[in-house]
Amino acid sequence: MSPTAESTEVTGTAAADAVEGTELPPLSVRVSRTDLVRYAGASGDFNPIHWSDRVAESVGLPGVIAHGMLTMALGGRVVTSWLGDPGAVVSYQVRFTRPVPVPDVVDGVDDAPGALVELSGTVKSVTVADDGGRTARVEIAAKFDGKAVLGRAVAVVRLPS
């Protein structure tokens, strides 16, 4: 499963040099219906709100929506891309604030360009342990159509030396 990341060509501060206020390089990801099928297969979450417009609309949704955990994973991706080491994530939590509707497919082909999720992160604090190791608290923003889709998204990460 690999939603399409769009290159942002923004150079940020290396994780080893992070200080309070460091902005992570932003990441834009397009999520398609095919990505939802792949994610459902990998996660075992075959809830029809993630593949059937009829079912999604019958429960008051605007149509098929991305899996919340997929959206959460995309938020984590902005941090792990910056760190270069997914194993450096100590903790990560979010609140789901709004769904990400994903456009329908036509004749078995995903509509271009899919749902664009825009991700960014900011180091809110850096802590130095007695042994000299550093951790950072990173607040993550994830938006679709200019509106937040994750709230209180925070990762605590070990910074490289």
mmCIF file of C-alpha atoms in Angstrom:
data_model
loop_
_atom_site.group_PDB
_atom_site.id
_atom_site.type_symbol
_atom_site.label_atom_id
_atom_site.label_comp_id
_atom_site.label_asym_id
_atom_site.label_seq_id
_atom_site.Cartn_x
_atom_site.Cartn_y
_atom_site.Cartn_z
ATOM 1 C CA MET A 1 0.000 0.000 0.000
ATOM 2 C CA SER A 2 1.538 3.225 -1.057
ATOM 3 C CA PRO A 3 -0.501 6.405 -1.373
ATOM 4 C CA THR A 4 1.294 8.722 -3.760
ATOM 5 C CA ALA A 5 3.532 11.268 -2.056
ATOM 6 C CA GLU A 6 4.144 14.457 -3.954
ATOM 7 C CA SER A 7 7.615 15.888 -3.709
ATOM 8 C CA THR A 8 7.636 19.162 -1.836
ATOM 9 C CA GLU A 9 11.314 19.949 -2.497
ATOM 10 C CA VAL A 10 11.473 21.760 0.842
ATOM 11 C CA THR A 11 14.640 21.287 2.813
ATOM 12 C CA GLY A 12 14.142 21.311 6.540
ATOM 13 C CA THR A 13 16.395 21.191 9.533
ATOM 14 C CA ALA A 14 18.009 17.800 10.018
ATOM 15 C CA ALA A 15 16.511 15.900 12.940
ATOM 16 C CA ALA A 16 19.890 15.853 14.719
ATOM 17 C CA ASP A 17 19.841 19.676 14.757
ATOM 18 C CA ALA A 18 16.215 20.053 15.864
ATOM 19 C CA VAL A 19 15.288 22.750 18.363
ATOM 20 C CA GLU A 20 11.967 24.089 19.571
ATOM 21 C CA GLY A 21 10.202 25.617 16.570
ATOM 22 C CA THR A 22 11.885 23.444 13.931
ATOM 23 C CA GLU A 23 9.484 22.902 11.039
ATOM 24 C CA LEU A 24 9.505 19.489 9.392
ATOM 25 C CA PRO A 25 9.482 19.378 5.587
ATOM 26 C CA PRO A 26 5.814 19.276 4.513
ATOM 27 C CA LEU A 27 4.429 16.261 2.714
ATOM 28 C CA SER A 28 1.444 16.057 0.369
ATOM 29 C CA VAL A 29 -0.099 12.647 -0.255
ATOM 30 C CA ARG A 30 -2.843 11.661 -2.687
ATOM 31 C CA VAL A 31 -5.096 8.845 -1.549
ATOM 32 C CA SER A 32 -7.080 6.895 -4.160
ATOM 33 C CA ARG A 33 -9.785 4.254 -3.940
ATOM 34 C CA THR A 34 -7.156 1.707 -4.951
ATOM 35 C CA ASP A 35 -5.133 2.741 -1.895
ATOM 36 C CA LEU A 36 -8.223 2.089 0.252
ATOM 37 C CA VAL A 37 -8.593 -1.412 -1.201
ATOM 38 C CA ARG A 38 -4.934 -2.137 -0.517
ATOM 39 C CA TYR A 39 -5.189 -0.760 3.016
ATOM 40 C CA ALA A 40 -8.321 -2.828 3.701
ATOM 41 C CA GLY A 41 -6.488 -5.968 2.606
ATOM 42 C CA ALA A 42 -3.459 -5.178 4.750
ATOM 43 C CA SER A 43 -5.433 -4.142 7.835
ATOM 44 C CA GLY A 44 -8.409 -6.471 7.582
ATOM 45 C CA ASP A 45 -10.768 -3.452 7.866
ATOM 46 C CA PHE A 46 -13.379 -4.135 5.206
ATOM 47 C CA ASN A 47 -16.030 -1.794 6.616
ATOM 48 C CA PRO A 48 -18.182 -0.835 3.598
ATOM 49 C CA ILE A 49 -17.916 2.902 4.367
ATOM 50 C CA HIS A 50 -14.422 2.567 2.887
ATOM 51 C CA TRP A 51 -15.594 1.111 -0.435
ATOM 52 C CA SER A 52 -19.351 1.635 -0.954
ATOM 53 C CA ASP A 53 -20.755 5.113 -1.589
ATOM 54 C CA ARG A 54 -24.263 3.759 -0.977
ATOM 55 C CA VAL A 55 -23.401 2.492 2.501
ATOM 56 C CA ALA A 56 -21.294 5.530 3.379
ATOM 57 C CA GLU A 57 -24.042 7.935 2.356
ATOM 58 C CA SER A 58 -26.682 5.874 4.210
ATOM 59 C CA VAL A 59 -24.859 6.586 7.488
ATOM 60 C CA GLY A 60 -24.499 10.309 6.765
ATOM 61 C CA LEU A 61 -21.031 10.415 5.251
ATOM 62 C CA PRO A 62 -20.290 12.405 2.070
ATOM 63 C CA GLY A 63 -19.269 9.175 0.310
ATOM 64 C CA VAL A 64 -16.470 6.666 0.733
ATOM 65 C CA ILE A 65 -13.908 7.828 3.284
ATOM 66 C CA ALA A 66 -10.312 6.880 3.960
ATOM 67 C CA HIS A 67 -9.643 4.633 6.939
ATOM 68 C CA GLY A 68 -8.855 6.698 10.030
ATOM 69 C CA MET A 69 -5.802 4.587 10.756
ATOM 70 C CA LEU A 70 -4.544 5.186 7.204
ATOM 71 C CA THR A 71 -4.871 8.928 7.751
ATOM 72 C CA MET A 72 -3.055 8.530 11.074
ATOM 73 C CA ALA A 73 -0.275 6.601 9.335
ATOM 74 C CA LEU A 74 0.146 9.414 6.826
ATOM 75 C CA GLY A 75 0.587 11.836 9.733
ATOM 76 C CA GLY A 76 3.282 9.586 11.138
ATOM 77 C CA ARG A 77 4.936 9.470 7.734
ATOM 78 C CA VAL A 78 5.806 13.182 7.841
ATOM 79 C CA VAL A 79 7.729 12.493 11.072
ATOM 80 C CA THR A 80 9.441 9.267 9.985
ATOM 81 C CA SER A 81 10.464 10.795 6.649
ATOM 82 C CA TRP A 82 12.162 13.609 8.558
ATOM 83 C CA LEU A 83 13.789 11.287 11.092
ATOM 84 C CA GLY A 84 14.866 8.676 8.578
ATOM 85 C CA ASP A 85 14.188 6.008 11.221
ATOM 86 C CA PRO A 86 10.654 4.784 12.021
ATOM 87 C CA GLY A 87 12.100 3.034 15.096
ATOM 88 C CA ALA A 88 12.850 6.440 16.648
ATOM 89 C CA VAL A 89 9.151 7.088 17.283
ATOM 90 C CA VAL A 90 8.578 6.616 21.018
ATOM 91 C CA SER A 91 4.853 7.406 21.016
ATOM 92 C CA TYR A 92 2.233 8.762 18.648
ATOM 93 C CA GLN A 93 -1.369 9.705 19.252
ATOM 94 C CA VAL A 94 -4.132 11.541 17.405
ATOM 95 C CA ARG A 95 -7.799 12.378 17.553
ATOM 96 C CA PHE A 96 -9.833 11.941 14.412
ATOM 97 C CA THR A 97 -11.633 15.229 13.706
ATOM 98 C CA ARG A 98 -13.039 14.847 10.206
ATOM 99 C CA PRO A 99 -13.147 12.173 7.493
ATOM 100 C CA VAL A 100 -11.214 12.251 4.232
ATOM 101 C CA PRO A 101 -13.659 11.595 1.357
ATOM 102 C CA VAL A 102 -11.978 9.744 -1.517
ATOM 103 C CA PRO A 103 -13.316 10.268 -5.073
ATOM 104 C CA ASP A 104 -14.970 7.414 -6.930
ATOM 105 C CA VAL A 105 -13.374 5.415 -9.725
ATOM 106 C CA VAL A 106 -14.632 5.541 -13.305
ATOM 107 C CA ASP A 107 -14.522 2.422 -15.479
ATOM 108 C CA GLY A 108 -12.227 0.739 -12.967
ATOM 109 C CA VAL A 109 -9.669 3.563 -13.044
ATOM 110 C CA ASP A 110 -9.049 5.912 -10.122
ATOM 111 C CA ASP A 111 -10.185 9.466 -10.653
ATOM 112 C CA ALA A 112 -7.281 11.844 -10.883
ATOM 113 C CA PRO A 113 -6.022 13.176 -8.679
ATOM 114 C CA GLY A 114 -7.552 11.478 -5.590
ATOM 115 C CA ALA A 115 -7.891 13.018 -2.134
ATOM 116 C CA LEU A 116 -4.975 15.308 -1.296
ATOM 117 C CA VAL A 117 -3.881 15.143 2.348
ATOM 118 C CA GLU A 118 -1.409 17.875 3.321
ATOM 119 C CA LEU A 119 0.881 17.129 6.245
ATOM 120 C CA SER A 120 3.293 19.195 8.290
ATOM 121 C CA GLY A 121 4.959 19.089 11.675
ATOM 122 C CA THR A 122 6.588 21.392 14.189
ATOM 123 C CA VAL A 123 8.933 20.557 17.046
ATOM 124 C CA LYS A 124 7.228 21.951 20.146
ATOM 125 C CA SER A 125 9.862 20.944 22.683
ATOM 126 C CA VAL A 126 13.185 19.152 22.999
ATOM 127 C CA THR A 127 14.183 17.312 26.171
ATOM 128 C CA VAL A 128 17.712 16.260 27.064
ATOM 129 C CA ALA A 129 18.056 13.154 29.263
ATOM 130 C CA ASP A 130 20.784 12.626 31.876
ATOM 131 C CA ASP A 131 22.642 10.395 29.409
ATOM 132 C CA GLY A 132 22.637 13.179 26.797
ATOM 133 C CA GLY A 133 19.996 11.564 24.594
ATOM 134 C CA ARG A 134 17.409 13.960 23.210
ATOM 135 C CA THR A 135 13.714 13.533 22.535
ATOM 136 C CA ALA A 136 11.382 15.898 20.751
ATOM 137 C CA ARG A 137 7.647 16.453 20.997
ATOM 138 C CA VAL A 138 6.348 17.027 17.472
ATOM 139 C CA GLU A 139 2.892 18.388 16.719
ATOM 140 C CA ILE A 140 1.533 17.156 13.395
ATOM 141 C CA ALA A 141 -1.023 18.871 11.194
ATOM 142 C CA ALA A 142 -3.004 16.893 8.611
ATOM 143 C CA LYS A 143 -5.437 18.728 6.374
ATOM 144 C CA PHE A 144 -7.819 17.810 3.594
ATOM 145 C CA ASP A 145 -9.494 20.559 1.602
ATOM 146 C CA GLY A 146 -7.941 23.103 3.991
ATOM 147 C CA LYS A 147 -9.547 21.567 7.085
ATOM 148 C CA ALA A 148 -7.902 19.568 9.860
ATOM 149 C CA VAL A 149 -8.547 15.819 9.699
ATOM 150 C CA LEU A 150 -6.420 14.960 12.736
ATOM 151 C CA GLY A 151 -6.500 16.801 16.038
ATOM 152 C CA ARG A 152 -4.059 16.694 18.905
ATOM 153 C CA ALA A 153 -1.658 14.730 16.708
ATOM 154 C CA VAL A 154 1.560 14.436 18.689
ATOM 155 C CA ALA A 155 4.615 12.239 18.277
ATOM 156 C CA VAL A 156 7.446 11.890 20.753
ATOM 157 C CA VAL A 157 10.649 10.880 18.982
ATOM 158 C CA ARG A 158 14.272 10.110 19.826
ATOM 159 C CA LEU A 159 16.518 12.527 17.972
ATOM 160 C CA PRO A 160 19.682 11.264 16.320
ATOM 161 C CA SER A 161 23.018 12.278 17.844
#
